[in-house]
Tab-separated table of C-alpha atoms in Angstrom:
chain	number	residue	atom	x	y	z
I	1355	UNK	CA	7.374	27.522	22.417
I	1356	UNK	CA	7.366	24.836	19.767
I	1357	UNK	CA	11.146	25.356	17.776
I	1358	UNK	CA	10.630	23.922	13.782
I	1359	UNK	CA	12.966	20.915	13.252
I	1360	UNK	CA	13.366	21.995	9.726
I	1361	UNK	CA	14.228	25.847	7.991
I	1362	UNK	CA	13.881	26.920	4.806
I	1363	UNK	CA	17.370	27.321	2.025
I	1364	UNK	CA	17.809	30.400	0.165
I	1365	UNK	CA	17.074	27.823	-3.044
I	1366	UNK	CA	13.412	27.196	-1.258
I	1367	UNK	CA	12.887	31.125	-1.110
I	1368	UNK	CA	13.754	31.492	-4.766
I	1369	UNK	CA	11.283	28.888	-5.804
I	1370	UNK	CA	8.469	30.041	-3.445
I	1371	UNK	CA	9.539	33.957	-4.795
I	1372	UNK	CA	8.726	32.430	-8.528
I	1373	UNK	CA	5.891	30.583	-8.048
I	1374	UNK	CA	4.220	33.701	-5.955
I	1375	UNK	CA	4.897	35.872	-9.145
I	1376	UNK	CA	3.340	32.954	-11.544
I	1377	UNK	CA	0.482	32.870	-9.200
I	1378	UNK	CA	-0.093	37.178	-9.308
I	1379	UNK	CA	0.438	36.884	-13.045
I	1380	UNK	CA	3.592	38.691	-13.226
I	1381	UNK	CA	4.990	35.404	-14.660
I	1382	UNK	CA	2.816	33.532	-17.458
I	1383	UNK	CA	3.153	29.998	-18.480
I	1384	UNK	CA	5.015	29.385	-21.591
I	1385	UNK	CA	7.113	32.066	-20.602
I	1386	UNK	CA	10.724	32.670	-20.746
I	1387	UNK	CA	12.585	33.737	-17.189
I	1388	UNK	CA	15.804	36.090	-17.435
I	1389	UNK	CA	19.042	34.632	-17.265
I	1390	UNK	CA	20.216	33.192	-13.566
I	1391	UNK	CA	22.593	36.411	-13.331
I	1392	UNK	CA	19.959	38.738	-14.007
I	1393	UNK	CA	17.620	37.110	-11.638
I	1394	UNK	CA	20.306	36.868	-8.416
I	1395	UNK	CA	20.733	40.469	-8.970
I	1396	UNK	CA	16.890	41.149	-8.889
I	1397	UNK	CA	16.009	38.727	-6.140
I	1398	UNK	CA	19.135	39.903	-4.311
I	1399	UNK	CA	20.846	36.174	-3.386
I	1400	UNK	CA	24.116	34.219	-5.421
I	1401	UNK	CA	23.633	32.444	-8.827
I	1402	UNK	CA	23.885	29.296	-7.554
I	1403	UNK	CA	20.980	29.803	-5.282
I	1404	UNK	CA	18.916	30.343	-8.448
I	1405	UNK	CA	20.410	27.345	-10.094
I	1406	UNK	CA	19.378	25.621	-7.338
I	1407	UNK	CA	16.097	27.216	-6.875
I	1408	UNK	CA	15.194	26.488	-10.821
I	1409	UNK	CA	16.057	22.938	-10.364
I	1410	UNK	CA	13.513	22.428	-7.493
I	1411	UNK	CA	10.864	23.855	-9.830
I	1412	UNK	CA	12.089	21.885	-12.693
I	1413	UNK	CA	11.785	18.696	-10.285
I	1414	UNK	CA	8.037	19.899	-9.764
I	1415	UNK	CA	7.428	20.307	-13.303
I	1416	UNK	CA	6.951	24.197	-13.271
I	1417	UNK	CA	9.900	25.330	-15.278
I	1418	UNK	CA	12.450	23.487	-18.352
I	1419	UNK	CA	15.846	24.414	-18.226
I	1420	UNK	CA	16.607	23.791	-21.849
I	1421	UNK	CA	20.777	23.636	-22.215
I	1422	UNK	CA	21.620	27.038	-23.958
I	1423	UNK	CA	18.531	27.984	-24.694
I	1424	UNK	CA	17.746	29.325	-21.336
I	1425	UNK	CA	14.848	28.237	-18.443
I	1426	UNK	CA	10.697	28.199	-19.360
I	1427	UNK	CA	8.126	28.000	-17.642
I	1428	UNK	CA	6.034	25.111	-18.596
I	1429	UNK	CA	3.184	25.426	-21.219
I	1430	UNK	CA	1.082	22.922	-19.013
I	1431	UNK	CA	0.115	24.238	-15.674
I	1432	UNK	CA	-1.463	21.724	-14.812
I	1433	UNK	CA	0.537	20.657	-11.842
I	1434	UNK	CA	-1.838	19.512	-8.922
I	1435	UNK	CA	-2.794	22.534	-6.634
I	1436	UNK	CA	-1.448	20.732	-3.483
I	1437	UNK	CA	2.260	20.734	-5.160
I	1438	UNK	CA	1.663	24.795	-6.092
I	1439	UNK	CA	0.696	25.536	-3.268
I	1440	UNK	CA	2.651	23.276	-0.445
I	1441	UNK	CA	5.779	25.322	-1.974
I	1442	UNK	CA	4.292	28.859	-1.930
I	1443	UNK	CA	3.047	29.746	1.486
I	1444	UNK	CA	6.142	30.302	3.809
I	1445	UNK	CA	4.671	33.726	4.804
I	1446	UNK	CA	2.818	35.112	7.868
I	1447	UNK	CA	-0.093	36.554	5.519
I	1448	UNK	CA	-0.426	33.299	3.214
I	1449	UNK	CA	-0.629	31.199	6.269
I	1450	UNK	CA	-3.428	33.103	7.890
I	1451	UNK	CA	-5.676	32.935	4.614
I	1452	UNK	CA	-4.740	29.377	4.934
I	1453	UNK	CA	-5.832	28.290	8.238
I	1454	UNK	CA	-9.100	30.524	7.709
I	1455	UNK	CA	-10.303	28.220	4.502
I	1456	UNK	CA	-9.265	25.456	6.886
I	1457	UNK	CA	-11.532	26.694	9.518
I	1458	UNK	CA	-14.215	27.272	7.568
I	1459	UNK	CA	-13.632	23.438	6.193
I	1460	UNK	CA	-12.779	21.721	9.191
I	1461	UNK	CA	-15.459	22.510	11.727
I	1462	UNK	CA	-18.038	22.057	8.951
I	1463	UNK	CA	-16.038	18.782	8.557
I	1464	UNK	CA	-16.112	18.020	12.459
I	1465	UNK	CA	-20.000	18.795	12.246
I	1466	UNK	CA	-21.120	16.593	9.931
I	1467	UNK	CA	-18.874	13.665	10.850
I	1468	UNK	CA	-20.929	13.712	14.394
I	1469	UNK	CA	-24.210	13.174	12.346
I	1470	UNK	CA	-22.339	10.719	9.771
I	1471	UNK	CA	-19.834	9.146	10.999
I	1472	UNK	CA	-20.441	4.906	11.572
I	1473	UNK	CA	-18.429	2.144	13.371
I	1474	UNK	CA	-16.198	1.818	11.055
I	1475	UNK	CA	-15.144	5.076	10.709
I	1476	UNK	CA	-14.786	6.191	14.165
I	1477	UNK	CA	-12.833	2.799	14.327
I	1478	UNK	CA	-10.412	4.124	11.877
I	1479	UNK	CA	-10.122	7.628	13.663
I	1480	UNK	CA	-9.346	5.609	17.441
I	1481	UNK	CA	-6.775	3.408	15.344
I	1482	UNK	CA	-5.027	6.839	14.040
I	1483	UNK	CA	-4.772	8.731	17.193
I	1484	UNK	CA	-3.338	5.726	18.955
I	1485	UNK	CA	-0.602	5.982	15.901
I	1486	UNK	CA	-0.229	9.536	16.480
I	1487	UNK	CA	0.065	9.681	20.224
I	1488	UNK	CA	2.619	6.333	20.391
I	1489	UNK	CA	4.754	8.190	17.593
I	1490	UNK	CA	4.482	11.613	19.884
I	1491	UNK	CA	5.792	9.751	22.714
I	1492	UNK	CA	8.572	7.823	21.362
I	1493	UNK	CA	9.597	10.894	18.969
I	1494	UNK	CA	9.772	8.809	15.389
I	1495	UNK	CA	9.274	10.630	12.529
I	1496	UNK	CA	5.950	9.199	10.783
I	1497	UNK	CA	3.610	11.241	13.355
I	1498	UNK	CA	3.019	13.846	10.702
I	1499	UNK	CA	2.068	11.172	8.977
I	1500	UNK	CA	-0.908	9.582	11.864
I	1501	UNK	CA	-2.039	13.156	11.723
I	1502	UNK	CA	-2.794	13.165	8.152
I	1503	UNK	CA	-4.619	9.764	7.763
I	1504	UNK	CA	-6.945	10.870	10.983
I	1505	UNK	CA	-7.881	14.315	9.493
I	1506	UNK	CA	-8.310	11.921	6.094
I	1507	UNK	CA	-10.629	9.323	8.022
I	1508	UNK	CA	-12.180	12.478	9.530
I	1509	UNK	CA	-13.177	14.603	5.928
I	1510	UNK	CA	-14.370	10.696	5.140
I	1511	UNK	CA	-17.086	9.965	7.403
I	1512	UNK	CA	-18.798	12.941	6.216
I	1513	UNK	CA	-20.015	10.749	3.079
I	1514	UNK	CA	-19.157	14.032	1.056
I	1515	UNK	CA	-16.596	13.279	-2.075
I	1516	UNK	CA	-16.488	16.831	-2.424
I	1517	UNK	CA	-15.645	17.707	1.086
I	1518	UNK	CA	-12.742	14.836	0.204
I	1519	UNK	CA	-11.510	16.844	-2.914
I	1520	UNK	CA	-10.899	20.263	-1.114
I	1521	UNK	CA	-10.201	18.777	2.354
I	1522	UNK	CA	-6.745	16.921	0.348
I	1523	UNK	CA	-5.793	20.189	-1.020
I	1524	UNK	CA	-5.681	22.128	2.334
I	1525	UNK	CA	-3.813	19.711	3.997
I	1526	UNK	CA	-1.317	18.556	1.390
I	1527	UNK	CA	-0.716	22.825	1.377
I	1528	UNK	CA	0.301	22.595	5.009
I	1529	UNK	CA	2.364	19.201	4.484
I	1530	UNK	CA	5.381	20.669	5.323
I	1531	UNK	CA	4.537	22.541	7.846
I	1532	UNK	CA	2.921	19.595	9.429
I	1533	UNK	CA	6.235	17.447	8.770
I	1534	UNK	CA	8.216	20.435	10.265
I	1535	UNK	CA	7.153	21.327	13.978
I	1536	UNK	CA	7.193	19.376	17.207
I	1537	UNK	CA	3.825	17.834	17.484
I	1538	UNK	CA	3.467	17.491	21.350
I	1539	UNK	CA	0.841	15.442	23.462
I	1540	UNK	CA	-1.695	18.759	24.054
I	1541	UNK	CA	-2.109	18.210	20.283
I	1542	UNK	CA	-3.313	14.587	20.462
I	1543	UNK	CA	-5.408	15.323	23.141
I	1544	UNK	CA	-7.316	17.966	21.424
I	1545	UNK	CA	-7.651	15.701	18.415
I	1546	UNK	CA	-9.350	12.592	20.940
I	1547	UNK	CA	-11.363	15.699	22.342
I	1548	UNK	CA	-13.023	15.976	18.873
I	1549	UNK	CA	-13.462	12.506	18.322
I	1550	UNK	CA	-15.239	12.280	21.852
I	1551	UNK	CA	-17.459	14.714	20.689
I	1552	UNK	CA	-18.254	13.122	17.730
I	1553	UNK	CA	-19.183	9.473	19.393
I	1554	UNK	CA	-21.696	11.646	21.532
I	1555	UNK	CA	-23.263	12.895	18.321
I	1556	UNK	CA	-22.359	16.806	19.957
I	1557	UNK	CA	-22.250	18.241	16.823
I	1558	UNK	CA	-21.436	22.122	18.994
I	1559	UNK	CA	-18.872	20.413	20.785
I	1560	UNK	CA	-17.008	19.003	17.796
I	1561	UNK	CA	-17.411	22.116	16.616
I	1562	UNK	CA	-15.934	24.340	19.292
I	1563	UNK	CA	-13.377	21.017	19.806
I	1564	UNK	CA	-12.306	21.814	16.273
I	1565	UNK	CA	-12.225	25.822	16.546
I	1566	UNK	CA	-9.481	25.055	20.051
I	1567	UNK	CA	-7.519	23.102	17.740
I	1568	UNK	CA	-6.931	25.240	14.851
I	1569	UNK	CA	-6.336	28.065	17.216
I	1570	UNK	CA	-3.613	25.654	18.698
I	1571	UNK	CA	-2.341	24.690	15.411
I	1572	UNK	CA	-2.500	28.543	13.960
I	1573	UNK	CA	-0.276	29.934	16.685
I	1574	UNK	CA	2.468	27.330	16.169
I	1575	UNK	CA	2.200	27.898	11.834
I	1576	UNK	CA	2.434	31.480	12.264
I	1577	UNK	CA	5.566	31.019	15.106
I	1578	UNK	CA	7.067	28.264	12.520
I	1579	UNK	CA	6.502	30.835	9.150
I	1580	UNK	CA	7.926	34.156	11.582
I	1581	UNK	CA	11.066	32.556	12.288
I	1582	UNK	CA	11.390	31.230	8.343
I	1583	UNK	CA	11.549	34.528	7.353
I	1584	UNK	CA	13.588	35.888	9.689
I	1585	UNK	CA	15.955	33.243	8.412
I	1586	UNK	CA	15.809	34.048	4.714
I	1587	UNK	CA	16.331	38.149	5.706
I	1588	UNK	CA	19.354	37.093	7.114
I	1589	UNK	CA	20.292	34.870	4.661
I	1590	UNK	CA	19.500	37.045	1.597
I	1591	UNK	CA	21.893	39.765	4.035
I	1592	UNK	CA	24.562	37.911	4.173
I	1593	UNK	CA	24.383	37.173	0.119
C-alpha cells in the first residue's frame, strides 16, 4: 500500500466542485457565481472555504473577484487544458477515463518509439531513469519530476508533434497525482523494462511492458483519489 504524501483542502474541493460544473455547462463563462454565503450553504462547507476556493481559481485565471461587485467567471476560457484539467479530476470515475486515454496513448507511444527511437533518444531515456531511480533511493523530492522528462523523451522519439501535443496534456492532468504518491523502485524497474524493449526493437513487448505499468500506476491513482474523498466527506461533515 502506497500512502499519498499530500491530501486535498476543503478550498481544493470547492474549486474542483466549480470547475466540474463549468465543464457540464451548468456554469458558463462570463457568468456571474452567487454570493460566497449562498454557495457554502449549497456546497455544504464554511465561507471561508469558498473564499479560499475562489481565490485558487482566480490564481488560475478562471474566475474575477471584482470588490463589491461580486465573483465572474472569466469571458476568456482559454486557460490551457492541462491547468483545467490537473485541478478537476480528484474522483474515482474521472481518474479511470483518465488512465484509459492514457492507455490508449501510451502503448501506441511505447510502439512506435521501438521502430523510431535513435541514439540519441534512447540516450536521453537511460539518462532519465538513472535520475529517477537515484531520486527513488535517496527520497528527494524532484523524482516526479525524472518521471516526467522520461515519459517526455519517450512521446519524443516517436517523431510525431502531434503525439507531443496530446501526450503533454495527459500528463500535466495527472501532475499532481504524480507529485503526490510514493514512487517506489518496482516503478523504475517497469519503466527500464520498457526501455529494454524498445532497444530490442520488440515493439509487443514495449507494448505489454507499457500495459504492466499503467496497471501499476492505475491501482495506486485510484487508492490515492479513494482516500481523497474519503477525506473531503469527512471534512465537508465536520463543516
Amino acid at each position: 500500500m502506497i500512502d499519498p504524501i499530500k491530501t486535498l483542502t476543503v478550498a481544493d474541493a470547492v474549486a474542483e466542485k466549480i470547475l466540474n460544473m463549468l465543464s457540464k455547462g451548468e456554469l458558463k463563462w462570463g457568468q456571474k457565481l452567487n454570493s460566497q454565503r449562498d454557495l457554502a450553504r449549497v456546497l455544504n462547507v464554511g465561507v471561508s472555504s469558498i473564499r479560499e476556493g475562489l481565490q485558487i481559481l482566480q490564481a488560475m485565471g478562471f474566475v474575477k473577484i471584482k470588490q463589491g461587485a461580486g465573483t465572474y467567471i472569466t469571458e476568456n476560457n482559454s486557460v490551457p487544458l492541462s491547468k483545467f484539467i490537473n485541478l478537476s479530476i480528484y474522483s474515482e470515475t474521472n481518474i479511470r477515463d483518465l488512465m484509459e486515454a492514457r492507455e490508449v496513448l501510451d502503448v501506441g507511444v511505447a510502439v512506435l518509439s521501438s521502430k523510431k527511437a535513435d541514439g540519441e533518444d534512447i540516450r536521453k531515456m537511460d539518462i532519465y531513469l538513472d535520475k529517477l531511480e537515484n531520486s527513488v533511493r535517496n527520497k528527494t523530492p524532484d523524482y516526479y519530476q525524472y518521471d516526467l522528462e522520461f515519459h517526455s523523451a519517450l512521446v519524443k522519439s516517436t517523431k510525431n508533434p502531434f503525439l507531443e501535443k496530446f501526450s503533454y496534456v495527459l500528463h500535466a492532468s495527472l501532475e499532481n497525482f504524480i507529485k503526490s504518491v510514493e514512487h517506489t523502485l518496482k516503478g523504475v524497474e517497469m519503466h527500464r523494462e520498457i526501455l529494454d524493449r524498445i532497444k530490442e526493437r520488440n515493439a509487443i513487448g514495449a507494448r505489454d511492458a507499457m500495459l504492466a505499468l499503467l496497471k501499476h500506476t492505475r491501482r495506486i491513482y485510484l487508492e490515492y483519489a479513494y482516500k481523497k474523498e474519503r477525506k473531503n466527506s469527512n471534512e465537508k461533515s465536520i463543516n
